[in-house]
Amino acid sequence: MWPLISKFPRAAATILLICSSGLFPRADAAPAAAPDLAGLLDQLLPDHRIQQNSLISATGGRAAPAELLGYDVRAGGERLAGKPLSYAEGNLLTFDLYWIPQEAPREKLSVVLRISGSGPTLGEVYPIDTTGWQIGVVSRQGIEFSHVRGWYSGKGALTVALRANGAGPEYVLYTAPIIIRTSNFPSKIDPSKLRGLFGNDLVPLNSAFRIGDGASTSVVPPAGEAKYRALVIVSATGYDGEPVAGEPVCRVKAADCLDATLKTGTDTAPGEPARYDQIGGNKLPAKVFSQDAKSMDYVTVLNFDKPCRPHQIVFQYLKNKGVIDVKEVALLKSNESN
């Protein structure tokens, strides 16, 4: 038995009209095609249907007061229908959640939405308006979730949980894999500070990004006739509980110019001073570029085999934990002009 659908008067009326015309055909009318009830029902149901909810709380006890039938989701207004879900960071995600109450509401309910991966977890809590809820009748809730650019990209997981009485037991109803595509953003590094190290040969590309498990991105240098001798990268790593000195972190490749690997402690290192000290501290070859009480950045130079003009510089994260936070990418000019 399908649950009743609430808040869809137009679609429900369409079903009723079609059924009525099928029951009372005109005597002189040609046989009418059977209505596509399956198609109409499909319009009433969410794009992403949940086959099984986890209705028992992590701490045990009674079942969750509502079941999640499924959801629709848009990123920047574009409907996401593929599996796994994929969208670019920096987007506003708009969800429609379809709830089926299992009991009359006895307490305040809220829904917890989380996006997690090898980097920081994003999470928001939203109150649910249960006014008018009826047992077995689907009710739809719209929420907006902002995935901040530069927070995290790569493989991740979407989790939907139900919470009663604010800080009450949490029922994890659904979890699914997602892919967050990287969206580069302008660097906040002062170019004059880099030129203080490398002189006027430095050409900042004004590009920053944060990539994690399974993520990659690229930086496109400006077109021109100049040739370059090296790549400069300002970065730090994070969200890795046990960093290892010498471990490959990120592959950097530019066709006919460079194919290199950034390594922990050699080219980049943890942004947290305590973890930096944990893997060797001041004995590491990674050069500290900037430091404050809570975080550190590092600068590395990757020399080209010969002067060249890179058309695209590709960064591919290599680990299944943690992230690399690239703060700026720059090129060093060669003395050769062509």
mmCIF file with all atom_site columns, C-alpha atoms in Angstrom, residues 159-239:
data_model
loop_
_atom_site.group_PDB
_atom_site.id
_atom_site.type_symbol
_atom_site.label_atom_id
_atom_site.label_alt_id
_atom_site.label_comp_id
_atom_site.label_asym_id
_atom_site.label_entity_id
_atom_site.label_seq_id
_atom_site.pdbx_PDB_ins_code
_atom_site.Cartn_x
_atom_site.Cartn_y
_atom_site.Cartn_z
_atom_site.occupancy
_atom_site.B_iso_or_equiv
_atom_site.pdbx_formal_charge
_atom_site.auth_seq_id
_atom_site.auth_comp_id
_atom_site.auth_asym_id
_atom_site.auth_atom_id
_atom_site.pdbx_PDB_model_num
ATOM 1  C CA . THR A 1 159 ? 24.397 11.662 5.662   1.00 0.00 ? 159 THR A CA 1
ATOM 2  C CA . VAL A 1 160 ? 20.837 12.509 6.715   1.00 0.00 ? 160 VAL A CA 1
ATOM 3  C CA . ALA A 1 161 ? 19.894 12.006 10.367  1.00 0.00 ? 161 ALA A CA 1
ATOM 4  C CA . LEU A 1 162 ? 16.825 12.755 12.462  1.00 0.00 ? 162 LEU A CA 1
ATOM 5  C CA . ARG A 1 163 ? 17.164 14.287 15.915  1.00 0.00 ? 163 ARG A CA 1
ATOM 6  C CA . ALA A 1 164 ? 14.503 14.595 18.597  1.00 0.00 ? 164 ALA A CA 1
ATOM 7  C CA . ASN A 1 165 ? 14.402 17.350 21.240  1.00 0.00 ? 165 ASN A CA 1
ATOM 8  C CA . GLY A 1 166 ? 17.481 19.131 19.963  1.00 0.00 ? 166 GLY A CA 1
ATOM 9  C CA . ALA A 1 167 ? 20.149 17.185 21.811  1.00 0.00 ? 167 ALA A CA 1
ATOM 10 C CA . GLY A 1 168 ? 18.181 13.912 21.948  1.00 0.00 ? 168 GLY A CA 1
ATOM 11 C CA . PRO A 1 169 ? 19.087 10.611 20.272  1.00 0.00 ? 169 PRO A CA 1
ATOM 12 C CA . GLU A 1 170 ? 20.161 10.816 16.638  1.00 0.00 ? 170 GLU A CA 1
ATOM 13 C CA . TYR A 1 171 ? 18.755 8.403  14.045  1.00 0.00 ? 171 TYR A CA 1
ATOM 14 C CA . VAL A 1 172 ? 20.958 8.054  10.967  1.00 0.00 ? 172 VAL A CA 1
ATOM 15 C CA . LEU A 1 173 ? 18.378 7.463  8.237   1.00 0.00 ? 173 LEU A CA 1
ATOM 16 C CA . TYR A 1 174 ? 20.507 7.579  5.112   1.00 0.00 ? 174 TYR A CA 1
ATOM 17 C CA . THR A 1 175 ? 24.078 7.737  3.848   1.00 0.00 ? 175 THR A CA 1
ATOM 18 C CA . ALA A 1 176 ? 25.355 7.713  0.261   1.00 0.00 ? 176 ALA A CA 1
ATOM 19 C CA . PRO A 1 177 ? 28.630 8.399  -1.614  1.00 0.00 ? 177 PRO A CA 1
ATOM 20 C CA . ILE A 1 178 ? 29.076 11.765 -3.348  1.00 0.00 ? 178 ILE A CA 1
ATOM 21 C CA . ILE A 1 179 ? 31.745 13.439 -5.477  1.00 0.00 ? 179 ILE A CA 1
ATOM 22 C CA . ILE A 1 180 ? 32.660 17.088 -4.787  1.00 0.00 ? 180 ILE A CA 1
ATOM 23 C CA . ARG A 1 181 ? 34.447 18.668 -7.727  1.00 0.00 ? 181 ARG A CA 1
ATOM 24 C CA . THR A 1 182 ? 37.155 21.236 -7.014  1.00 0.00 ? 182 THR A CA 1
ATOM 25 C CA . SER A 1 183 ? 36.476 24.905 -7.680  1.00 0.00 ? 183 SER A CA 1
ATOM 26 C CA . ASN A 1 184 ? 39.613 27.055 -7.620  1.00 0.00 ? 184 ASN A CA 1
ATOM 27 C CA . PHE A 1 185 ? 39.480 30.530 -6.066  1.00 0.00 ? 185 PHE A CA 1
ATOM 28 C CA . PRO A 1 186 ? 41.742 33.606 -5.933  1.00 0.00 ? 186 PRO A CA 1
ATOM 29 C CA . SER A 1 187 ? 44.838 33.395 -3.769  1.00 0.00 ? 187 SER A CA 1
ATOM 30 C CA . LYS A 1 188 ? 45.127 35.477 -0.607  1.00 0.00 ? 188 LYS A CA 1
ATOM 31 C CA . ILE A 1 189 ? 48.940 35.402 -0.646  1.00 0.00 ? 189 ILE A CA 1
ATOM 32 C CA . ASP A 1 190 ? 50.515 38.833 -1.027  1.00 0.00 ? 190 ASP A CA 1
ATOM 33 C CA . PRO A 1 191 ? 52.576 38.706 -4.295  1.00 0.00 ? 191 PRO A CA 1
ATOM 34 C CA . SER A 1 192 ? 55.127 41.119 -2.847  1.00 0.00 ? 192 SER A CA 1
ATOM 35 C CA . LYS A 1 193 ? 55.945 38.617 -0.129  1.00 0.00 ? 193 LYS A CA 1
ATOM 36 C CA . LEU A 1 194 ? 56.750 35.951 -2.726  1.00 0.00 ? 194 LEU A CA 1
ATOM 37 C CA . ARG A 1 195 ? 58.746 38.415 -4.822  1.00 0.00 ? 195 ARG A CA 1
ATOM 38 C CA . GLY A 1 196 ? 60.766 39.128 -1.711  1.00 0.00 ? 196 GLY A CA 1
ATOM 39 C CA . LEU A 1 197 ? 61.998 35.527 -1.980  1.00 0.00 ? 197 LEU A CA 1
ATOM 40 C CA . PHE A 1 198 ? 62.213 35.093 -5.750  1.00 0.00 ? 198 PHE A CA 1
ATOM 41 C CA . GLY A 1 199 ? 62.572 38.576 -7.201  1.00 0.00 ? 199 GLY A CA 1
ATOM 42 C CA . ASN A 1 200 ? 60.874 39.942 -10.309 1.00 0.00 ? 200 ASN A CA 1
ATOM 43 C CA . ASP A 1 201 ? 61.180 36.627 -12.156 1.00 0.00 ? 201 ASP A CA 1
ATOM 44 C CA . LEU A 1 202 ? 58.105 35.450 -10.225 1.00 0.00 ? 202 LEU A CA 1
ATOM 45 C CA . VAL A 1 203 ? 54.741 35.367 -12.045 1.00 0.00 ? 203 VAL A CA 1
ATOM 46 C CA . PRO A 1 204 ? 51.860 34.623 -9.599  1.00 0.00 ? 204 PRO A CA 1
ATOM 47 C CA . LEU A 1 205 ? 48.956 32.654 -11.101 1.00 0.00 ? 205 LEU A CA 1
ATOM 48 C CA . ASN A 1 206 ? 46.560 33.833 -8.387  1.00 0.00 ? 206 ASN A CA 1
ATOM 49 C CA . SER A 1 207 ? 45.055 30.400 -7.816  1.00 0.00 ? 207 SER A CA 1
ATOM 50 C CA . ALA A 1 208 ? 44.221 28.519 -4.614  1.00 0.00 ? 208 ALA A CA 1
ATOM 51 C CA . PHE A 1 209 ? 42.352 25.289 -3.880  1.00 0.00 ? 209 PHE A CA 1
ATOM 52 C CA . ARG A 1 210 ? 41.953 22.446 -1.382  1.00 0.00 ? 210 ARG A CA 1
ATOM 53 C CA . ILE A 1 211 ? 41.836 18.852 -2.650  1.00 0.00 ? 211 ILE A CA 1
ATOM 54 C CA . GLY A 1 212 ? 41.369 15.543 -0.835  1.00 0.00 ? 212 GLY A CA 1
ATOM 55 C CA . ASP A 1 213 ? 40.798 11.857 -1.574  1.00 0.00 ? 213 ASP A CA 1
ATOM 56 C CA . GLY A 1 214 ? 40.165 11.335 -5.311  1.00 0.00 ? 214 GLY A CA 1
ATOM 57 C CA . ALA A 1 215 ? 40.245 15.039 -6.188  1.00 0.00 ? 215 ALA A CA 1
ATOM 58 C CA . SER A 1 216 ? 42.208 16.811 -8.882  1.00 0.00 ? 216 SER A CA 1
ATOM 59 C CA . THR A 1 217 ? 42.284 20.272 -10.379 1.00 0.00 ? 217 THR A CA 1
ATOM 60 C CA . SER A 1 218 ? 44.262 22.315 -12.871 1.00 0.00 ? 218 SER A CA 1
ATOM 61 C CA . VAL A 1 219 ? 45.711 25.794 -13.197 1.00 0.00 ? 219 VAL A CA 1
ATOM 62 C CA . VAL A 1 220 ? 46.065 27.463 -16.599 1.00 0.00 ? 220 VAL A CA 1
ATOM 63 C CA . PRO A 1 221 ? 48.929 29.985 -16.949 1.00 0.00 ? 221 PRO A CA 1
ATOM 64 C CA . PRO A 1 222 ? 48.342 33.103 -19.059 1.00 0.00 ? 222 PRO A CA 1
ATOM 65 C CA . ALA A 1 223 ? 49.113 32.731 -22.752 1.00 0.00 ? 223 ALA A CA 1
ATOM 66 C CA . GLY A 1 224 ? 52.311 34.333 -23.957 1.00 0.00 ? 224 GLY A CA 1
ATOM 67 C CA . GLU A 1 225 ? 55.721 33.822 -25.463 1.00 0.00 ? 225 GLU A CA 1
ATOM 68 C CA . ALA A 1 226 ? 57.700 33.725 -22.211 1.00 0.00 ? 226 ALA A CA 1
ATOM 69 C CA . LYS A 1 227 ? 59.382 30.532 -21.080 1.00 0.00 ? 227 LYS A CA 1
ATOM 70 C CA . TYR A 1 228 ? 59.652 29.450 -17.461 1.00 0.00 ? 228 TYR A CA 1
ATOM 71 C CA . ARG A 1 229 ? 62.233 27.496 -15.501 1.00 0.00 ? 229 ARG A CA 1
ATOM 72 C CA . ALA A 1 230 ? 60.318 26.401 -12.392 1.00 0.00 ? 230 ALA A CA 1
ATOM 73 C CA . LEU A 1 231 ? 57.029 26.165 -10.544 1.00 0.00 ? 231 LEU A CA 1
ATOM 74 C CA . VAL A 1 232 ? 56.520 27.670 -7.069  1.00 0.00 ? 232 VAL A CA 1
ATOM 75 C CA . ILE A 1 233 ? 53.847 26.234 -4.760  1.00 0.00 ? 233 ILE A CA 1
ATOM 76 C CA . VAL A 1 234 ? 52.731 27.576 -1.378  1.00 0.00 ? 234 VAL A CA 1
ATOM 77 C CA . SER A 1 235 ? 50.812 24.910 0.540   1.00 0.00 ? 235 SER A CA 1
ATOM 78 C CA . ALA A 1 236 ? 50.129 23.026 3.752   1.00 0.00 ? 236 ALA A CA 1
ATOM 79 C CA . THR A 1 237 ? 48.503 19.696 4.586   1.00 0.00 ? 237 THR A CA 1
ATOM 80 C CA . GLY A 1 238 ? 45.842 18.980 7.165   1.00 0.00 ? 238 GLY A CA 1
ATOM 81 C CA . TYR A 1 239 ? 43.179 16.648 8.603   1.00 0.00 ? 239 TYR A CA 1
#
